[in-house]
mmCIF file of C-alpha atoms in Angstrom:
data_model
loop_
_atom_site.group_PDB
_atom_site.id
_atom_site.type_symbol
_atom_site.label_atom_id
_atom_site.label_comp_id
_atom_site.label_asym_id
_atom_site.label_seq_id
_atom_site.Cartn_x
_atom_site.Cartn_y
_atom_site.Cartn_z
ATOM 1 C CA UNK A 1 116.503 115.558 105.788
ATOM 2 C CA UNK A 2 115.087 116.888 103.019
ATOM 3 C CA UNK A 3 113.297 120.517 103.357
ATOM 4 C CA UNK A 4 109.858 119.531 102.035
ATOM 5 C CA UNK A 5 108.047 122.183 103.154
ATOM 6 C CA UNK A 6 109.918 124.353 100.284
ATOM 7 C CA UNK A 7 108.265 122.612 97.802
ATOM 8 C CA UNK A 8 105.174 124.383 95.679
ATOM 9 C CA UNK A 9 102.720 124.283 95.151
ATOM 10 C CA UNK A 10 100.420 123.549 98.754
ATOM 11 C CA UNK A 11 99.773 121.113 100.071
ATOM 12 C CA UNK A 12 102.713 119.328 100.332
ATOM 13 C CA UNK A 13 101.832 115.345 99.758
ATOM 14 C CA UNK A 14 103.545 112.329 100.951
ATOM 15 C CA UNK A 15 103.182 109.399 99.135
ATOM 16 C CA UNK A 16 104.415 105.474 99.785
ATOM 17 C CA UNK A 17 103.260 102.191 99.326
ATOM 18 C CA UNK A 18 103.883 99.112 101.174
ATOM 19 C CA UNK A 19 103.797 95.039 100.056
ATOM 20 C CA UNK A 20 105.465 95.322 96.691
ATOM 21 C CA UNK A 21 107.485 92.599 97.648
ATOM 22 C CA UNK A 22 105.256 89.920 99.110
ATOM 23 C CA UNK A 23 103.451 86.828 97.526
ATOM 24 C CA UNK A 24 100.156 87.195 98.925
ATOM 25 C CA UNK A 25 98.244 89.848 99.385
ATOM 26 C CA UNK A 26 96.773 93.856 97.919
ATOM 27 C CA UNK A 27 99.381 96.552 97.786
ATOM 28 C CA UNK A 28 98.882 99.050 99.772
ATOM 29 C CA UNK A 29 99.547 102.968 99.592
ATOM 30 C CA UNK A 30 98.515 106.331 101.831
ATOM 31 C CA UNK A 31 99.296 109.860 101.410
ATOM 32 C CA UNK A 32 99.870 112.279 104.038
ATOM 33 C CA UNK A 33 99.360 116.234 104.328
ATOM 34 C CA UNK A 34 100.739 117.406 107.553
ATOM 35 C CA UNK A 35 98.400 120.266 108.934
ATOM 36 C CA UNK A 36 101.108 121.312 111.502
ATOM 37 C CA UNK A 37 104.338 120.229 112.610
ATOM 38 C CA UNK A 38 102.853 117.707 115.127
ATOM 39 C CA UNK A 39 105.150 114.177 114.968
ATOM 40 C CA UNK A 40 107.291 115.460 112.002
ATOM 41 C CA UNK A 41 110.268 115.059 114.352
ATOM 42 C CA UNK A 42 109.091 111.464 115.415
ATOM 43 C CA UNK A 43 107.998 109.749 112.134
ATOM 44 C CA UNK A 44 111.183 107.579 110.368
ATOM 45 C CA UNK A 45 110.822 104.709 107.562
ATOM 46 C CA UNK A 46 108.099 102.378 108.929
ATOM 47 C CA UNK A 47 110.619 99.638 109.068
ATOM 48 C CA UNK A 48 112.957 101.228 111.513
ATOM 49 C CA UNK A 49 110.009 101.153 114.404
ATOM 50 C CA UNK A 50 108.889 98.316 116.137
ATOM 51 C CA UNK A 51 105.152 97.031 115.041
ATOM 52 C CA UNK A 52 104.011 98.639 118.839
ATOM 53 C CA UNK A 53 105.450 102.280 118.230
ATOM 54 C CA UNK A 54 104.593 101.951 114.321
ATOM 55 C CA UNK A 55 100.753 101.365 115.607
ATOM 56 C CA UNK A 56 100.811 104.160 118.133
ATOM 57 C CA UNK A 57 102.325 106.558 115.284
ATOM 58 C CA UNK A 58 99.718 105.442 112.658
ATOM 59 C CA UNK A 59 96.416 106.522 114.994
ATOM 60 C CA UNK A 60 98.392 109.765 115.866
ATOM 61 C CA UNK A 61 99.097 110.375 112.224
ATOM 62 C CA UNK A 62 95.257 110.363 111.365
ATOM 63 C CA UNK A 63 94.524 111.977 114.273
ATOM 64 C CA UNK A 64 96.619 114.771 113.487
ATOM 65 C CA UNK A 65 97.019 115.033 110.155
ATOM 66 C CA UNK A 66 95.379 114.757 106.532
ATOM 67 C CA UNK A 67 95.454 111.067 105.367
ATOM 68 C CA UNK A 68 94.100 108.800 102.165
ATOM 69 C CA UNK A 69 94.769 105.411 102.104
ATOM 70 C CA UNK A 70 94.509 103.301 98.856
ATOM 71 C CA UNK A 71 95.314 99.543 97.490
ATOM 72 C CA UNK A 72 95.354 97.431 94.523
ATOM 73 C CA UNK A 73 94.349 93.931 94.520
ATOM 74 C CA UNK A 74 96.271 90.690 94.351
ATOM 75 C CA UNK A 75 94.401 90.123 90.694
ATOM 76 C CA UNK A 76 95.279 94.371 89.396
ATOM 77 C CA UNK A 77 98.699 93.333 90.642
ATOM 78 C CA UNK A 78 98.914 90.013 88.363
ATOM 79 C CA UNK A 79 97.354 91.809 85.150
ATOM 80 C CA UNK A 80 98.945 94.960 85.642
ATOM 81 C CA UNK A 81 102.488 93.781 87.520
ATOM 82 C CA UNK A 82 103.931 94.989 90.782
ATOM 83 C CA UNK A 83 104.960 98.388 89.381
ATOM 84 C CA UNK A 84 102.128 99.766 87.959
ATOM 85 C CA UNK A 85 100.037 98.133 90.799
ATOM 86 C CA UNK A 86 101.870 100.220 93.344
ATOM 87 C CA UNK A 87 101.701 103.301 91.347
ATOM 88 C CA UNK A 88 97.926 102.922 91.126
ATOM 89 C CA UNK A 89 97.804 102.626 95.061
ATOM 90 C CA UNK A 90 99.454 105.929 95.457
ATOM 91 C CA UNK A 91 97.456 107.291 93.196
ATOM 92 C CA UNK A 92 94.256 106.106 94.740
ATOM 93 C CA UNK A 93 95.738 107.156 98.336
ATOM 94 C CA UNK A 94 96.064 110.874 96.677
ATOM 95 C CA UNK A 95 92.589 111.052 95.292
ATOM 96 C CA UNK A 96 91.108 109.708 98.857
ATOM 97 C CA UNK A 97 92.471 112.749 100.312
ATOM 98 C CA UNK A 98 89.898 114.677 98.157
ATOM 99 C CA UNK A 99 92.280 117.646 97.653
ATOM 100 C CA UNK A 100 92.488 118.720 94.313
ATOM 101 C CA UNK A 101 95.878 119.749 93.232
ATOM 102 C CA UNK A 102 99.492 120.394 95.614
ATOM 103 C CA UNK A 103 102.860 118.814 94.960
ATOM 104 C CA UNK A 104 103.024 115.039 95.549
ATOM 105 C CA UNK A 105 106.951 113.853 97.017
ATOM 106 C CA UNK A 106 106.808 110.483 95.601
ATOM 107 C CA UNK A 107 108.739 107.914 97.740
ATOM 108 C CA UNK A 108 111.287 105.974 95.037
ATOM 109 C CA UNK A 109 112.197 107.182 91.770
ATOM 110 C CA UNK A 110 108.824 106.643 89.957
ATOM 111 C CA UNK A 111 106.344 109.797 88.999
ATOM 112 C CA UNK A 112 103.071 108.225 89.057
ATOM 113 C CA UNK A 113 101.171 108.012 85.706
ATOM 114 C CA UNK A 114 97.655 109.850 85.136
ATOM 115 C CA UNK A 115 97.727 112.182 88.634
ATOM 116 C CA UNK A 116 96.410 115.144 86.590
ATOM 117 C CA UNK A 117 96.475 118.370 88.637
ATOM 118 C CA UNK A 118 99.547 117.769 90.537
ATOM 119 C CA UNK A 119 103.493 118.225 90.769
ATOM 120 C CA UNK A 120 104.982 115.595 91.677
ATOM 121 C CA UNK A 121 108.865 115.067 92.361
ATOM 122 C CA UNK A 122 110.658 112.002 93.213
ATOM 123 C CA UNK A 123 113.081 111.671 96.740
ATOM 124 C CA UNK A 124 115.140 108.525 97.275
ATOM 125 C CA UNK A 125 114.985 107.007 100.507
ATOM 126 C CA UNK A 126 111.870 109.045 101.125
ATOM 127 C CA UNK A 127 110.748 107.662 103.936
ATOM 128 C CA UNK A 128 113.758 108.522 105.749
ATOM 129 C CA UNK A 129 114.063 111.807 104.661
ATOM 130 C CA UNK A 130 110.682 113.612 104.054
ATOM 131 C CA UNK A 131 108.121 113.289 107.024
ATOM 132 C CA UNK A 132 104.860 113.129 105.185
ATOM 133 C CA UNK A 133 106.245 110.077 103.229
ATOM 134 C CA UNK A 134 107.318 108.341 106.724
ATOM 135 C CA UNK A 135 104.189 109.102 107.917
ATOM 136 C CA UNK A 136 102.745 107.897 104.712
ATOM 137 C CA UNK A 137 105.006 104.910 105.276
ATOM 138 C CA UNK A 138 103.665 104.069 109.067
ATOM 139 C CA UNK A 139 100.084 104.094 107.934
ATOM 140 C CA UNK A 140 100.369 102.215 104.460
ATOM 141 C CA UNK A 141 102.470 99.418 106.995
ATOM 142 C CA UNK A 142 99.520 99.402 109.596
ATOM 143 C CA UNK A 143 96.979 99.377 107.344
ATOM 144 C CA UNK A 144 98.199 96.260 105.537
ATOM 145 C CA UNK A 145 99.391 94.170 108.166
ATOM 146 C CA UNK A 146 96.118 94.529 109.677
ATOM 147 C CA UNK A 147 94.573 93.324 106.880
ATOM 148 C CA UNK A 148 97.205 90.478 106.761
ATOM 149 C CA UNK A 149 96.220 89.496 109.895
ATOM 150 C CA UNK A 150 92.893 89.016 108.628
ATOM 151 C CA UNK A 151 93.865 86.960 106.078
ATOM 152 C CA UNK A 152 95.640 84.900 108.440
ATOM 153 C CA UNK A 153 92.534 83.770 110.315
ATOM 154 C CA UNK A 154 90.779 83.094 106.967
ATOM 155 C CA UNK A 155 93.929 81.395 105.710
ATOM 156 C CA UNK A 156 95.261 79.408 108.472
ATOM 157 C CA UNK A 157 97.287 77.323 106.852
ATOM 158 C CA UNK A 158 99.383 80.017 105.373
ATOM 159 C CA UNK A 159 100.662 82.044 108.639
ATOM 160 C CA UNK A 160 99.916 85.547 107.134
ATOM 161 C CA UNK A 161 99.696 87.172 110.378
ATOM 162 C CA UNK A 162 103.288 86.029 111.090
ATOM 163 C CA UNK A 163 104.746 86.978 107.706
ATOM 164 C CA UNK A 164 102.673 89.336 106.025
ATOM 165 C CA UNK A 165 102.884 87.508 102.913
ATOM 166 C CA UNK A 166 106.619 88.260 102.153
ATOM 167 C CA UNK A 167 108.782 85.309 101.003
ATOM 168 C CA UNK A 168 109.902 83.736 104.505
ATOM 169 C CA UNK A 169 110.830 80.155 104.161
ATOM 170 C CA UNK A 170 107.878 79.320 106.461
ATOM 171 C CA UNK A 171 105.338 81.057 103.887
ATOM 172 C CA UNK A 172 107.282 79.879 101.058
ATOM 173 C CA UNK A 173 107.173 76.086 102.687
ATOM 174 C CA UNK A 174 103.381 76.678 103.310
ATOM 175 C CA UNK A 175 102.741 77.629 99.103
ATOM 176 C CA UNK A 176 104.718 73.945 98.186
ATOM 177 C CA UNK A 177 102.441 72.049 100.711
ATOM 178 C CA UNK A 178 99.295 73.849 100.364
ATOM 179 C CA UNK A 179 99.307 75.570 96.704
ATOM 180 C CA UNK A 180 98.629 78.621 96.258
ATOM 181 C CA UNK A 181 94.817 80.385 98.032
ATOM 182 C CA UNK A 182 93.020 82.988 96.272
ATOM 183 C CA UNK A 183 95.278 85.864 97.756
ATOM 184 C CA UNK A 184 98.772 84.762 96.514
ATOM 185 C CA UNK A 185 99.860 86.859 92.886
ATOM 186 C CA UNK A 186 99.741 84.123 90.497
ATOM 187 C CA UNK A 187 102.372 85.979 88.027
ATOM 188 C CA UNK A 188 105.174 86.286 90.756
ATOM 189 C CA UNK A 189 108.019 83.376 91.351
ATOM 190 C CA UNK A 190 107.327 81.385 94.310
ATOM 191 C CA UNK A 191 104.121 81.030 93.772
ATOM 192 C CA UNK A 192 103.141 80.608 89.616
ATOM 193 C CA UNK A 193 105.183 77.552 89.764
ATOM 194 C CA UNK A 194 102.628 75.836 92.168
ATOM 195 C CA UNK A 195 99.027 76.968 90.628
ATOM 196 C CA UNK A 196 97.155 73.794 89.845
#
């Protein structure tokens, strides 16, 4: 684990995003400031828990603890790309916390652009390591499959609640037969191919 608290200055910020690598779908992002060390020993990466302990975690976490949540949409995604999308998520996330400065532990290996008033440093396999960003993690993942969910019952044809919009063969089957709906990226591969 990595000893976060150490870092300077306050608060300490965790930072991840969620959904980079679906078809369908916003990206989503939160940031976390823990305001004691409630949960820090029982927060992990988001996909290590099952969706029932991930959803028990997530309430806890914003019961407990400082949290901004923040997305970018399916069509910032397609005119920005997946990277800079993400990037812009975390950086919403940070500004919904309404804090104005700390040091940001960005999950990855990416600073994010434009965050002006903040350190930031980067920690591989962050979500494992750092607590804020697992927490970060858990809610960014609840937050977005609930809205998947959503889009499932609005989309029926597509199966979002099952898959989330990632590329299963079920969701990638559903894109050939159905083309593409109004929440799939047009610029990614598996689903440009089939815009009419």
């Amino acid at each position: 684990m990595v000893e976060w608290r150490e870092f300077s200055p306050t608060p300490i910020i965790g930072v991840d995003e969620v959904g980079r690598g679906c078809l369908a779908g916003p990206v989503y992002a939160a940031a976390v400031i823990f305001e004691s060390a409630e949960l820090q020993d029982l927060v992990t990466d988001s996909k290590l828990l099952s969706e029932e302990r991930r959803e028990e975690l997530a309430v806890l976490i914003k019961q407990k603890h400082k949290v901004g949540i923040g997305s970018a949409s399916v069509e910032e995604i397609d005119e920005l790309n997946i990277l800079q999308a993400s990037l812009l998520a975390m950086k919403r996330a940070i500004e919904a916390l309404g804090v104005s400065g700390g040091h940001v532990l960005v999950d990855g290996n990416q600073k994010i652009p434009k965050l002006a008033g903040y350190q930031q440093t980067t920690v591989i396999k962050g979500d494992l390591r750092v607590a804020p960003i697992s927490a970060a993690s858990i809610v960014a993942k609840v937050t977005r499959d609930n809205l998947m969910k959503e889009l499932g019952a609005k989309y029926p044809a597509y199966g979002f609640e099952g898959h989330k919009g990632y590329s299963t063969p079920v969701h990638k089957k559903s894109i050939v037969e159905h083309g593409p709906c109004e929440e799939h990226r047009k610029s990614f591969a598996g689903v440009k191919e089939y815009v009419r």
